[in-house]
Amino acid sequence: MPGGSGVLNNLSNFATSMESPAVQEDVVRVISEFKSANKPIGCTSYANVLISLVIPEIEITLGGDDEEDYPNTPLLIDNLTARGTTITSTEFGDICVDSENKIASIASFLYVPAKYDVVADSISRLVDEVLDLANQ
């Protein structure tokens, strides 16, 4: 699932209602059906947040701990961990894999100084990881 701020703005009300966010019903259905069917999910950037709103007891990454490089991360971490999501700090370009739930995530452009070539490479590796999860 591709990320970007539009994912949260268009598929949920998270940006305006962080205390009690709602995700569009069709999105909840599709994500829930993937989870129920034991299908892997790969997500980037703010899609990581969207997935965790539907399946809160998962492990995702929102990037590293440097607030200058990841300015939105502290607010997101507090909100999501309160819902039961485990947030794993990763280096830029690294993949966080939740093998139990078959979810692979990368921070992507949550990292402010991200370079397109590194993001493209990490997305390619994310796809490979999702394919590996599908074969488990």
Coordinates of C-alpha atoms in Angstrom, one line a residue:
M1 CA 0.0 0.0 0.0
P2 CA 1.6 3.2 -1.1
G3 CA 1.9 6.0 1.5
G4 CA 1.9 9.7 1.4
S5 CA -0.2 12.1 3.5
G6 CA -3.1 11.6 1.1
V7 CA -3.6 8.1 2.4
L8 CA -4.5 9.3 5.8
N9 CA -6.4 12.4 4.5
N10 CA -8.5 10.6 2.0
L11 CA -9.0 7.1 3.5
S12 CA -9.4 8.1 7.2
N13 CA -10.1 11.1 9.4
F14 CA -6.8 10.5 11.4
A15 CA -5.5 14.0 10.6
T16 CA -8.5 15.7 12.1
S17 CA -9.5 13.1 14.7
M18 CA -6.5 11.5 16.2
E19 CA -8.3 10.6 19.4
S20 CA -10.9 8.5 17.7
P21 CA -9.9 8.0 14.1
A22 CA -12.2 6.2 11.6
V23 CA -11.0 4.5 8.4
Q24 CA -13.3 4.2 5.4
E25 CA -15.4 1.0 5.5
D26 CA -14.1 -0.4 2.2
V27 CA -10.5 0.1 3.3
V28 CA -11.2 -1.6 6.6
R29 CA -12.9 -4.5 4.8
V30 CA -10.0 -5.0 2.3
I31 CA -7.3 -4.8 5.0
S32 CA -9.3 -7.1 7.3
E33 CA -9.8 -9.6 4.5
F34 CA -6.1 -9.6 3.7
K35 CA -5.3 -10.3 7.4
S36 CA -8.0 -13.0 7.7
A37 CA -6.7 -14.7 4.5
N38 CA -3.2 -14.6 5.9
K39 CA -2.0 -12.6 2.9
P40 CA 1.0 -10.3 3.3
I41 CA 0.8 -6.6 3.3
G42 CA 3.5 -4.2 2.4
C43 CA 3.2 -0.5 3.3
T44 CA 5.1 2.7 3.1
S45 CA 5.1 6.0 4.9
Y46 CA 1.6 7.1 6.2
A47 CA 0.1 3.8 4.9
N48 CA 1.9 2.2 7.9
V49 CA -0.3 4.3 10.1
L50 CA -3.5 3.4 8.2
I51 CA -2.8 -0.3 8.4
S52 CA -2.2 0.0 12.2
L53 CA -5.5 1.8 12.6
V54 CA -7.3 -1.2 11.2
I55 CA -5.0 -3.9 12.7
P56 CA -3.6 -2.2 15.9
E57 CA -1.6 -5.2 17.4
I58 CA 1.1 -5.1 14.7
E59 CA 4.7 -4.0 14.4
I60 CA 5.6 -1.2 11.9
T61 CA 8.2 1.4 11.4
L62 CA 7.9 5.1 11.2
G63 CA 11.6 5.6 10.7
G64 CA 14.3 6.7 13.1
D65 CA 14.4 8.6 16.3
D66 CA 15.8 11.9 15.1
E67 CA 13.0 14.4 15.4
E68 CA 14.8 16.7 12.9
D69 CA 14.8 14.0 10.2
Y70 CA 11.4 12.5 11.2
P71 CA 9.4 15.5 12.5
N72 CA 6.0 13.9 12.5
T73 CA 7.1 10.6 14.2
P74 CA 6.8 11.5 17.9
L75 CA 3.1 12.5 17.7
L76 CA 2.3 9.4 15.6
I77 CA 4.3 7.0 18.0
D78 CA 2.4 8.2 21.1
N79 CA -1.0 7.8 19.4
L80 CA -0.3 4.4 17.8
T81 CA 1.4 2.8 20.8
A82 CA -1.5 3.7 22.9
R83 CA -3.6 1.6 20.6
G84 CA -1.3 -1.4 20.9
T85 CA 1.0 -0.9 17.8
T86 CA 4.7 -1.7 18.3
I87 CA 6.8 1.0 16.6
T88 CA 10.3 -0.2 15.6
S89 CA 13.0 2.4 14.9
T90 CA 14.8 1.7 11.6
E91 CA 17.5 3.3 9.6
F92 CA 16.4 5.1 6.5
G93 CA 15.8 2.5 3.8
D94 CA 15.5 -0.4 6.2
I95 CA 12.4 -2.7 6.2
C96 CA 10.5 -3.6 9.4
V97 CA 9.1 -7.1 9.1
D98 CA 6.3 -8.3 11.4
S99 CA 6.5 -12.0 10.4
E100 CA 3.7 -13.1 12.7
N101 CA 1.2 -10.7 11.0
K102 CA 2.9 -10.8 7.6
I103 CA 3.3 -7.1 7.4
A104 CA 6.4 -5.3 6.0
S105 CA 6.8 -1.6 6.3
I106 CA 9.3 1.2 5.4
A107 CA 9.4 4.8 6.5
S108 CA 10.0 6.1 3.0
F109 CA 9.3 9.8 2.8
L110 CA 8.6 10.2 6.5
Y111 CA 12.3 10.8 6.4
V112 CA 12.4 14.5 5.4
P113 CA 15.8 14.4 3.7
A114 CA 14.9 11.2 1.7
K115 CA 16.4 10.8 -1.7
Y116 CA 14.2 9.3 -4.5
D117 CA 16.8 6.7 -5.5
V118 CA 17.1 5.3 -2.0
V119 CA 13.3 5.3 -1.5
A120 CA 12.9 3.5 -4.9
D121 CA 15.5 0.9 -3.8
S122 CA 13.8 0.4 -0.5
I123 CA 10.4 0.0 -2.1
S124 CA 11.8 -2.6 -4.5
R125 CA 13.2 -4.5 -1.5
L126 CA 9.9 -4.1 0.3
V127 CA 8.1 -5.8 -2.7
D128 CA 10.7 -8.7 -2.5
E129 CA 10.0 -9.0 1.3
V130 CA 6.2 -9.2 0.7
L131 CA 6.7 -11.9 -1.9
D132 CA 8.9 -13.8 0.6
L133 CA 6.1 -13.4 3.2
A134 CA 3.6 -14.8 0.7
N135 CA 5.7 -17.9 0.4
Q136 CA 5.7 -18.7 4.1

